[in-house]
Coordinates of N, CA, C and O in Angstrom, one line a residue:
X1444 N 11.3 28.6 -32.6 CA 12.2 29.7 -32.8 C 13.5 29.5 -31.9 O 14.6 29.7 -32.4
X1445 N 13.3 29.2 -30.7 CA 14.3 29.0 -29.8 C 15.3 27.9 -30.2 O 16.5 28.0 -30.1
X1446 N 14.7 26.8 -30.6 CA 15.5 25.6 -31.1 C 16.3 25.9 -32.3 O 17.4 25.5 -32.4
X1447 N 15.7 26.6 -33.3 CA 16.4 27.0 -34.5 C 17.5 28.0 -34.2 O 18.6 27.9 -34.9
X1448 N 17.3 28.8 -33.3 CA 18.4 29.8 -32.9 C 19.6 29.0 -32.3 O 20.7 29.4 -32.6
X1449 N 19.3 28.0 -31.5 CA 20.4 27.2 -30.9 C 21.1 26.5 -32.0 O 22.4 26.4 -31.9
X1450 N 20.4 25.9 -33.0 CA 21.1 25.2 -34.1 C 22.0 26.2 -34.9 O 23.1 25.8 -35.2
X1451 N 21.5 27.3 -35.2 CA 22.3 28.3 -35.9 C 23.5 28.7 -35.1 O 24.6 28.8 -35.7
X1452 N 23.4 28.9 -33.8 CA 24.5 29.3 -33.0 C 25.5 28.1 -32.9 O 26.7 28.4 -33.0
X1453 N 25.0 26.9 -32.8 CA 25.9 25.7 -32.8 C 26.7 25.6 -34.1 O 27.9 25.3 -34.2
X1454 N 26.0 25.8 -35.3 CA 26.7 25.8 -36.6 C 27.7 26.9 -36.7 O 28.8 26.7 -37.2
X1455 N 27.4 28.1 -36.2 CA 28.4 29.2 -36.2 C 29.6 28.8 -35.4 O 30.8 29.1 -35.8
X1456 N 29.4 28.3 -34.2 CA 30.5 27.9 -33.4 C 31.4 26.8 -34.1 O 32.6 26.9 -34.1
X1457 N 30.7 25.8 -34.6 CA 31.5 24.8 -35.3 C 32.3 25.3 -36.5 O 33.4 24.9 -36.7
X1458 N 31.7 26.2 -37.3 CA 32.4 26.7 -38.4 C 33.5 27.6 -38.0 O 34.6 27.6 -38.7
X1459 N 33.4 28.4 -36.9 CA 34.5 29.2 -36.4 C 35.6 28.4 -35.7 O 36.7 28.9 -35.6
X1460 N 35.3 27.3 -35.2 CA 36.3 26.5 -34.5 C 37.1 25.7 -35.4 O 38.2 25.1 -35.0
X1461 N 36.8 25.6 -36.7 CA 37.6 24.8 -37.7 C 39.0 25.3 -37.7 O 39.9 24.5 -37.7
X1462 N 39.3 26.6 -37.8 CA 40.7 27.1 -37.9 C 41.5 26.7 -36.6 O 42.7 26.5 -36.7
X1463 N 40.8 26.7 -35.5 CA 41.5 26.4 -34.3 C 42.0 24.9 -34.3 O 43.1 24.7 -33.8
X1464 N 41.2 24.0 -34.8 CA 41.6 22.6 -34.8 C 42.8 22.4 -35.8 O 43.7 21.6 -35.5
X1465 N 42.9 23.2 -36.8 CA 43.9 23.1 -37.8 C 45.3 23.7 -37.4 O 46.3 23.4 -38.0
X1466 N 45.3 24.5 -36.3 CA 46.5 25.1 -35.9 C 47.4 24.0 -35.3 O 47.0 23.1 -34.6
X1467 N 48.7 24.2 -35.5 CA 49.7 23.3 -34.9 C 50.3 23.9 -33.7 O 50.6 25.1 -33.6
X1468 N 50.5 23.1 -32.7 CA 51.1 23.5 -31.4 C 52.4 22.6 -31.2 O 52.5 21.5 -31.6
X1469 N 53.3 23.2 -30.4 CA 54.5 22.4 -30.1 C 55.0 23.0 -28.8 O 54.5 23.9 -28.2
X1470 N 56.1 22.4 -28.3 CA 56.8 22.9 -27.1 C 58.2 22.7 -27.2 O 58.7 21.9 -28.0
X1471 N 59.0 23.5 -26.4 CA 60.4 23.3 -26.3 C 60.7 23.3 -24.8 O 59.9 23.6 -24.0
X1472 N 61.9 23.0 -24.5 CA 62.4 23.1 -23.1 C 63.6 24.0 -23.1 O 64.7 23.6 -23.5
X1473 N 63.3 25.3 -22.8 CA 64.4 26.3 -22.9 C 65.6 26.0 -22.0 O 66.7 26.3 -22.3
X1474 N 65.3 25.4 -20.8 CA 66.4 25.1 -19.9 C 67.3 24.0 -20.6 O 68.5 24.1 -20.5
X1475 N 66.7 23.1 -21.2 CA 67.5 22.0 -21.9 C 68.3 22.6 -23.0 O 69.5 22.3 -23.2
X1476 N 67.7 23.6 -23.8 CA 68.4 24.2 -24.9 C 69.6 25.1 -24.3 O 70.7 25.0 -24.8
X1477 N 69.3 25.8 -23.3 CA 70.4 26.6 -22.7 C 71.5 25.8 -22.2 O 72.7 26.1 -22.4
X1478 N 71.2 24.7 -21.5 CA 72.3 23.8 -21.0 C 73.1 23.1 -22.1 O 74.2 22.7 -21.8
X1479 N 72.5 22.9 -23.3 CA 73.2 22.3 -24.4 C 74.1 23.3 -25.1 O 75.0 23.0 -25.8
X1480 N 73.8 24.6 -25.0 CA 74.5 25.6 -25.7 C 75.9 25.9 -25.1 O 76.0 26.2 -23.9
X1481 N 76.9 25.8 -25.9 CA 78.3 26.0 -25.3 C 78.5 27.4 -24.7 O 79.3 27.5 -23.8
X1482 N 77.9 28.4 -25.3 CA 78.1 29.8 -24.7 C 77.5 29.9 -23.3 O 78.0 30.7 -22.5
X1483 N 76.5 29.1 -23.0 CA 75.9 29.2 -21.7 C 76.9 28.7 -20.6 O 76.9 29.4 -19.5
X1484 N 77.7 27.7 -20.9 CA 78.7 27.3 -19.9 C 79.7 28.4 -19.7 O 80.1 28.6 -18.5
X1485 N 80.1 29.0 -20.7 CA 81.1 30.1 -20.6 C 80.5 31.3 -19.7 O 81.2 31.8 -18.9
X1486 N 79.2 31.6 -20.0 CA 78.5 32.6 -19.2 C 78.4 32.2 -17.8 O 78.7 33.0 -16.9
X1487 N 78.0 31.0 -17.5 CA 77.9 30.5 -16.1 C 79.3 30.5 -15.4 O 79.3 30.9 -14.3
X1488 N 80.3 30.2 -16.1 CA 81.7 30.2 -15.5 C 82.1 31.7 -15.2 O 82.6 31.9 -14.1
X1489 N 81.8 32.6 -16.1 CA 82.1 34.0 -15.8 C 81.3 34.5 -14.6 O 81.9 35.2 -13.8
X1490 N 80.0 34.2 -14.6 CA 79.2 34.6 -13.5 C 79.7 34.0 -12.1 O 79.7 34.7 -11.1
X1491 N 80.1 32.8 -12.2 CA 80.6 32.1 -11.0 C 81.9 32.8 -10.5 O 82.0 33.1 -9.3
X1492 N 82.8 33.2 -11.4 CA 84.0 33.9 -11.0 C 83.7 35.2 -10.3 O 84.2 35.5 -9.3
X1493 N 82.8 36.0 -11.0 CA 82.4 37.2 -10.4 C 81.7 37.1 -9.0 O 82.1 37.8 -8.1
X1494 N 80.8 36.1 -9.0 CA 80.1 35.9 -7.7 C 81.1 35.4 -6.6 O 81.0 35.9 -5.5
X1495 N 82.0 34.6 -6.9 CA 83.0 34.1 -5.9 C 83.9 35.3 -5.4 O 84.1 35.4 -4.3
X1496 N 84.2 36.2 -6.4 CA 85.0 37.3 -6.0 C 84.2 38.2 -5.1 O 84.8 38.7 -4.1
X1497 N 83.0 38.5 -5.4 CA 82.2 39.4 -4.6 C 81.8 38.7 -3.2 O 81.8 39.4 -2.2
X1498 N 81.6 37.4 -3.2 CA 81.4 36.7 -1.9 C 82.6 36.8 -1.0 O 82.5 37.0 0.2
X1499 N 83.8 36.7 -1.7 CA 85.0 36.8 -0.9 C 85.2 38.2 -0.3 O 85.6 38.3 0.9
X1500 N 84.8 39.2 -1.0 CA 84.8 40.6 -0.5 C 83.9 40.8 0.7 O 84.2 41.4 1.7
X1501 N 82.7 40.2 0.5 CA 81.7 40.2 1.6 C 82.2 39.5 2.8 O 82.0 40.0 4.0
X1502 N 82.8 38.3 2.6 CA 83.3 37.6 3.8 C 84.5 38.4 4.5 O 84.6 38.3 5.7
X1503 N 85.3 39.1 3.7 CA 86.3 39.9 4.3 C 85.7 41.0 5.1 O 86.2 41.2 6.3
X1504 N 84.7 41.6 4.6 CA 84.0 42.7 5.4 C 83.5 42.1 6.7 O 83.6 42.6 7.8
X1505 N 82.8 40.9 6.6 CA 82.2 40.3 7.8 C 83.3 39.9 8.8 O 83.1 40.0 10.0
X1506 N 84.5 39.4 8.3 CA 85.6 39.0 9.2 C 86.1 40.2 9.9 O 86.4 40.2 11.1
X1507 N 86.2 41.4 9.2 CA 86.7 42.6 9.8 C 85.8 43.0 11.0 O 86.2 43.4 12.0
X1508 N 84.5 42.9 10.7 CA 83.5 43.2 11.8 C 83.6 42.3 13.0 O 83.6 42.7 14.1
X1509 N 83.8 41.0 12.7 CA 84.0 40.0 13.8 C 85.3 40.4 14.6 O 85.3 40.3 15.8
X1510 N 86.4 40.7 13.9 CA 87.6 41.0 14.5 C 87.5 42.3 15.4 O 88.0 42.3 16.5
X1511 N 86.8 43.2 14.9 CA 86.6 44.5 15.7 C 85.7 44.2 16.9 O 86.0 44.7 18.0
X1512 N 84.7 43.3 16.8 CA 83.9 42.9 17.9 C 84.8 42.2 19.0 O 84.7 42.4 20.2
X1513 N 85.6 41.3 18.5 CA 86.5 40.5 19.4 C 87.5 41.4 20.1 O 87.7 41.3 21.3
X1514 N 88.0 42.3 19.3 CA 89.0 43.3 19.9 C 88.3 44.2 20.9 O 88.9 44.4 22.0
X1515 N 87.1 44.6 20.7 CA 86.4 45.4 21.6 C 86.1 44.7 22.9 O 86.2 45.3 24.0
X1516 N 85.7 43.5 22.8 CA 85.4 42.7 24.0 C 86.7 42.5 24.8 O 86.6 42.6 26.1
X1517 N 87.8 42.2 24.2 CA 89.0 42.0 24.9 C 89.5 43.3 25.6 O 90.1 43.2 26.7
X1518 N 89.3 44.4 25.0 CA 89.8 45.7 25.5 C 88.7 46.5 26.3 O 89.0 47.6 26.8
X1519 N 87.5 45.9 26.4 CA 86.4 46.6 27.0 C 86.7 47.3 28.3 O 86.4 48.4 28.6
X1520 N 87.4 46.5 29.2 CA 87.6 47.0 30.6 C 88.7 48.1 30.6 O 88.7 48.9 31.5
X1521 N 89.5 48.2 29.6 CA 90.6 49.2 29.5 C 90.1 50.5 28.9 O 90.8 51.5 29.0
X1522 N 89.0 50.5 28.2 CA 88.5 51.7 27.5 C 87.6 52.6 28.3 O 86.8 52.1 29.2
X1523 N 87.7 53.9 28.1 CA 86.8 54.8 28.7 C 85.5 54.7 27.9 O 85.4 54.1 26.8
X1524 N 84.4 55.2 28.5 CA 83.1 55.2 27.9 C 83.1 55.8 26.5 O 82.5 55.3 25.6
X1525 N 83.8 56.9 26.4 CA 83.9 57.6 25.1 C 84.6 56.8 24.1 O 84.2 56.7 22.9
X1526 N 85.7 56.2 24.5 CA 86.5 55.3 23.5 C 85.6 54.1 23.1 O 85.6 53.7 22.0
X1527 N 84.9 53.5 24.1 CA 84.0 52.4 23.8 C 83.0 52.7 22.8 O 82.7 52.0 21.9
X1528 N 82.3 53.9 23.0 CA 81.2 54.3 22.1 C 81.8 54.6 20.7 O 81.1 54.3 19.7
X1529 N 83.0 55.1 20.7 CA 83.6 55.4 19.4 C 83.9 54.1 18.6 O 83.6 54.0 17.4
X1530 N 84.4 53.1 19.3 CA 84.6 51.8 18.6 C 83.3 51.2 18.2 O 83.2 50.5 17.2
X1531 N 82.2 51.3 19.1 CA 80.9 50.7 18.7 C 80.4 51.4 17.4 O 79.8 50.7 16.5
X1532 N 80.6 52.7 17.3 CA 80.2 53.4 16.1 C 81.0 52.9 14.9 O 80.4 52.8 13.8
X1533 N 82.3 52.7 15.0 CA 83.1 52.1 13.9 C 82.5 50.8 13.5 O 82.4 50.5 12.3
X1534 N 82.2 50.0 14.5 CA 81.6 48.6 14.1 C 80.3 48.8 13.4 O 80.1 48.1 12.4
X1535 N 79.5 49.6 13.9 CA 78.1 49.9 13.3 C 78.3 50.4 11.8 O 77.6 50.0 10.9
X1536 N 79.3 51.3 11.7 CA 79.6 51.8 10.3 C 80.0 50.7 9.4 O 79.6 50.6 8.2
X1537 N 80.9 49.8 9.9 CA 81.4 48.7 9.1 C 80.2 47.7 8.7 O 80.1 47.2 7.6
X1538 N 79.3 47.5 9.7 CA 78.1 46.6 9.5 C 77.2 47.2 8.4 O 76.7 46.6 7.5
X1539 N 77.0 48.6 8.5 CA 76.2 49.2 7.5 C 76.8 49.1 6.1 O 76.2 48.9 5.1
X1540 N 78.2 49.3 6.1 CA 78.9 49.2 4.8 C 78.8 47.8 4.2 O 78.6 47.7 3.0
X1541 N 78.9 46.8 5.1 CA 78.7 45.4 4.6 C 77.3 45.2 4.1 O 77.2 44.5 3.0
X1542 N 76.3 45.7 4.8 CA 74.9 45.5 4.3 C 74.7 46.2 3.0 O 74.1 45.6 2.1
X1543 N 75.3 47.4 2.8 CA 75.1 48.1 1.6 C 75.8 47.4 0.4 O 75.3 47.4 -0.7
X1544 N 77.0 46.9 0.7 CA 77.8 46.1 -0.3 C 77.0 44.9 -0.8 O 76.8 44.7 -2.0
X1545 N 76.4 44.2 0.2 CA 75.7 43.0 -0.2 C 74.4 43.4 -1.0 O 74.1 42.7 -1.9
X1546 N 73.8 44.4 -0.6 CA 72.6 44.9 -1.3 C 72.9 45.4 -2.7 O 72.2 45.1 -3.7
X1547 N 74.0 46.1 -2.8 CA 74.5 46.7 -4.1 C 74.9 45.6 -5.1 O 74.6 45.6 -6.3
X1548 N 75.5 44.5 -4.5 CA 75.9 43.4 -5.4 C 74.9 42.4 -5.6 O 74.6 42.0 -6.8
X1549 N 74.3 41.8 -4.6 CA 73.4 40.7 -4.7 C 71.9 41.0 -4.5 O 71.1 40.1 -4.6
X1550 N 71.6 42.2 -4.2 CA 70.2 42.6 -4.0 C 69.4 42.7 -5.3 O 69.9 42.4 -6.4
X1551 N 68.1 43.0 -5.2 CA 67.3 43.1 -6.4 C 67.9 44.2 -7.2 O 68.2 45.3 -6.7
X1552 N 68.1 44.0 -8.5 CA 68.7 44.9 -9.4 C 70.2 45.1 -9.0 O 70.7 46.2 -9.4
X1553 N 70.8 44.2 -8.3 CA 72.2 44.4 -7.9 C 73.1 44.1 -9.1 O 72.7 43.7 -10.2
X1554 N 74.4 44.4 -8.9 CA 75.4 44.2 -10.0 C 75.4 42.8 -10.5 O 75.6 42.6 -11.7
X1555 N 75.2 41.8 -9.6 CA 75.3 40.4 -10.1 C 74.2 40.2 -11.1 O 74.4 39.6 -12.2
X1556 N 72.9 40.6 -10.8 CA 71.8 40.3 -11.7 C 71.9 41.2 -12.9 O 71.5 40.7 -14.0
X1557 N 72.5 42.4 -12.8 CA 72.7 43.2 -14.0 C 73.7 42.5 -15.0 O 73.5 42.5 -16.2
X1558 N 74.7 42.0 -14.4 CA 75.8 41.4 -15.2 C 75.2 40.1 -15.8 O 75.5 39.8 -17.0
X1559 N 74.4 39.3 -15.1 CA 73.8 38.1 -15.6 C 72.9 38.5 -16.8 O 73.0 37.8 -17.8
X1560 N 72.1 39.5 -16.7 CA 71.2 39.9 -17.8 C 72.0 40.4 -19.0 O 71.7 40.0 -20.1
X1561 N 73.1 41.1 -18.7 CA 74.0 41.6 -19.8 C 74.6 40.5 -20.5 O 74.7 40.5 -21.8
X1562 N 75.1 39.5 -19.8 CA 75.7 38.3 -20.5 C 74.8 37.4 -21.2 O 75.1 36.8 -22.2
X1563 N 73.6 37.2 -20.6 CA 72.6 36.3 -21.2 C 71.8 36.8 -22.3 O 71.3 36.1 -23.2
X1564 N 71.7 38.2 -22.4 CA 70.8 38.8 -23.4 C 71.2 38.4 -24.8 O 70.3 38.0 -25.6
X1565 N 72.4 38.4 -25.3 CA 72.8 38.0 -26.6 C 72.4 36.5 -26.9 O 71.9 36.2 -28.0
X1566 N 72.7 35.7 -25.9 CA 72.4 34.3 -26.1 C 70.9 34.0 -26.2 O 70.4 33.3 -27.0
X1567 N 70.1 34.7 -25.3 CA 68.7 34.6 -25.4 C 68.1 35.1 -26.7 O 67.2 34.5 -27.2
X1568 N 68.7 36.1 -27.2 CA 68.2 36.7 -28.5 C 68.5 35.6 -29.6 O 67.7 35.4 -30.5
X1569 N 69.7 35.0 -29.6 CA 70.1 34.0 -30.6 C 69.1 32.8 -30.5 O 68.6 32.3 -31.5
X1570 N 68.8 32.4 -29.3 CA 67.9 31.3 -29.1 C 66.5 31.6 -29.6 O 65.8 30.9 -30.2
X1571 N 66.0 32.8 -29.2 CA 64.7 33.3 -29.6 C 64.6 33.3 -31.1 O 63.6 32.9 -31.7
X1572 N 65.6 33.8 -31.8 CA 65.6 33.9 -33.3 C 65.5 32.4 -33.8 O 64.7 32.2 -34.8
X1573 N 66.2 31.5 -33.3 CA 66.2 30.1 -33.7 C 64.8 29.5 -33.5 O 64.2 28.8 -34.3
X1574 N 64.2 29.8 -32.3 CA 62.8 29.4 -32.0 C 61.9 29.9 -33.0 O 61.0 29.2 -33.5
X1575 N 62.0 31.2 -33.4 CA 61.1 31.8 -34.3 C 61.2 31.1 -35.7 O 60.2 30.8 -36.4
X1576 N 62.5 30.9 -36.1 CA 62.7 30.2 -37.4 C 62.1 28.8 -37.4 O 61.4 28.4 -38.4
X1577 N 62.3 28.0 -36.4 CA 61.7 26.7 -36.3 C 60.2 26.7 -36.3 O 59.6 25.9 -37.0
X1578 N 59.6 27.7 -35.6 CA 58.2 27.8 -35.5 C 57.6 28.1 -36.9 O 56.6 27.5 -37.3
X1579 N 58.2 29.0 -37.6 CA 57.8 29.4 -38.9 C 57.9 28.2 -39.9 O 57.0 27.9 -40.7
X1580 N 59.1 27.6 -39.9 CA 59.3 26.5 -40.8 C 58.4 25.3 -40.6 O 58.0 24.6 -41.5
X1581 N 57.9 25.1 -39.3 CA 57.0 24.0 -39.0 C 55.6 24.4 -38.9 O 54.7 23.7 -38.4
X1582 N 55.3 25.7 -39.3 CA 54.0 26.2 -39.3 C 53.3 26.1 -38.0 O 52.1 25.7 -37.9
X1583 N 54.0 26.4 -36.9 CA 53.4 26.3 -35.6 C 52.6 27.6 -35.2 O 53.2 28.7 -35.4
X1584 N 51.4 27.4 -34.7 CA 50.7 28.6 -34.3 C 51.1 29.0 -32.9 O 51.2 30.2 -32.6
X1585 N 51.4 28.0 -32.0 CA 51.8 28.2 -30.7 C 53.0 27.3 -30.3 O 52.9 26.1 -30.6
X1586 N 53.9 27.8 -29.6 CA 55.0 27.0 -29.1 C 55.2 27.3 -27.6 O 55.5 28.4 -27.2
X1587 N 55.0 26.3 -26.8 CA 55.1 26.5 -25.3 C 56.5 26.2 -24.9 O 57.2 25.5 -25.5
X1588 N 56.8 26.8 -23.7 CA 58.1 26.5 -23.1 C 57.9 25.6 -21.9 O 57.3 26.0 -20.9
X1589 N 58.3 24.4 -22.0 CA 58.1 23.4 -20.9 C 58.8 23.9 -19.6 O 58.3 23.6 -18.5
X1590 N 59.9 24.6 -19.7 CA 60.7 25.0 -18.6 C 60.0 26.2 -17.8 O 60.4 26.5 -16.7
X1591 N 59.0 26.7 -18.4 CA 58.3 27.9 -17.8 C 57.5 27.5 -16.5 O 57.2 28.3 -15.7
X1592 N 57.3 26.2 -16.3 CA 56.7 25.7 -15.1 C 55.6 24.7 -15.4 O 55.1 24.6 -16.5
X1593 N 55.3 23.9 -14.4 CA 54.4 22.8 -14.5 C 53.0 23.3 -14.8 O 52.2 22.6 -15.4
X1594 N 52.6 24.5 -14.4 CA 51.3 24.9 -14.5 C 51.0 25.3 -16.0 O 49.8 25.4 -16.4
X1595 N 52.0 25.6 -16.8 CA 51.9 26.0 -18.2 C 51.4 24.8 -19.0 O 50.7 25.0 -20.0
X1596 N 52.0 23.6 -18.8 CA 51.6 22.5 -19.6 C 51.3 21.3 -18.6 O 52.1 21.0 -17.7
X1597 N 50.2 20.6 -18.9 CA 49.8 19.5 -18.1 C 50.4 18.2 -18.7 O 50.8 17.3 -18.0
X1598 N 50.4 18.1 -20.0 CA 50.8 16.9 -20.7 C 51.6 17.3 -21.9 O 51.3 18.2 -22.6
X1599 N 52.7 16.6 -22.2 CA 53.5 16.9 -23.4 C 53.8 15.5 -24.1 O 54.2 14.6 -23.5
X1600 N 53.5 15.5 -25.3 CA 53.8 14.4 -26.2 C 55.2 14.6 -26.8 O 55.4 15.6 -27.5
X1601 N 56.1 13.7 -26.6 CA 57.5 14.0 -27.1 C 57.6 14.2 -28.6 O 58.5 14.9 -29.0
X1602 N 56.6 13.8 -29.4 CA 56.7 14.0 -30.8 C 56.4 15.5 -31.2 O 56.7 15.9 -32.3
X1603 N 56.0 16.3 -30.2 CA 55.7 17.7 -30.4 C 56.8 18.5 -29.8 O 56.7 19.8 -29.7
X1604 N 57.9 17.9 -29.3 CA 59.0 18.6 -28.7 C 59.9 19.1 -29.8 O 60.5 18.3 -30.5
X1605 N 60.1 20.4 -29.9 CA 60.9 21.0 -31.0 C 62.2 21.5 -30.5 O 63.0 22.2 -31.2
X1606 N 62.6 21.1 -29.3 CA 63.9 21.5 -28.7 C 65.1 21.1 -29.6 O 66.0 21.9 -29.8
X1607 N 65.1 19.9 -30.1 CA 66.2 19.4 -30.9 C 66.2 20.2 -32.2 O 67.3 20.5 -32.7
X1608 N 65.1 20.7 -32.8 CA 65.1 21.5 -34.0 C 65.8 22.8 -33.7 O 66.5 23.4 -34.5
X1609 N 65.5 23.4 -32.5 CA 66.1 24.7 -32.1 C 67.6 24.5 -32.0 O 68.4 25.3 -32.5
X1610 N 68.0 23.4 -31.3 CA 69.4 23.1 -31.2 C 70.1 23.0 -32.5 O 71.2 23.5 -32.8
X1611 N 69.4 22.3 -33.4 CA 69.9 22.1 -34.8 C 70.1 23.5 -35.5 O 71.0 23.7 -36.2
X1612 N 69.0 24.3 -35.3 CA 69.1 25.6 -35.9 C 70.2 26.5 -35.4 O 70.8 27.3 -36.1
X1613 N 70.6 26.3 -34.1 CA 71.7 27.0 -33.5 C 73.0 26.3 -33.9 O 74.1 26.9 -33.6
X1614 N 73.0 25.2 -34.6 CA 74.2 24.5 -35.0 C 74.8 23.7 -33.9 O 76.0 23.4 -33.9
X1615 N 74.0 23.3 -32.9 CA 74.5 22.4 -31.8 C 74.1 21.0 -32.1 O 72.9 20.7 -32.2
X1616 N 75.1 20.1 -32.1 CA 74.8 18.7 -32.3 C 74.6 18.0 -31.0 O 75.3 18.3 -30.0
X1617 N 73.8 16.9 -31.0 CA 73.6 16.1 -29.8 C 74.9 15.3 -29.5 O 75.5 14.6 -30.4
X1618 N 75.4 15.3 -28.3 CA 76.6 14.6 -27.9 C 76.3 13.4 -27.1 O 77.3 12.6 -26.8
X1619 N 75.1 13.1 -26.7 CA 74.8 12.0 -25.9 C 74.7 10.7 -26.7 O 74.2 10.5 -27.6

């Protein structure tokens, strides 16, 4: 009885695993696709301009703080205790404003990351739609993203790389 139960279970497992074997898998490299897309370069350039502008503002704030500290040190002996404390408070207020600026711009959910998400969202949607069309056209059950990290895929066979199909679907031709 025990042996026949094992055989029946083995047959059920083999019969149920048949559809798994027939499924097609593939992978893409989303980083490669992004870097090939002409809109991505435009987005990167715009983000760099914004970032450089904000970094310049942050550096200006930091320079103002340095200048105030230098001026305070130079005039320290001439100031009364009350005047000295007032200048220290001004410096601390500038430092706090600088920290708040950096946090508001470059912090988690800062303006830089919000702008990045805003600019990339339409491109990501366009790429996702192309990925979906390529997957459906090639009857893929699963499509992995190689750029998601090394732990996601241990081995990739280049003949299962559908990145070029996605680029083709987006209308981007190979320039290399």
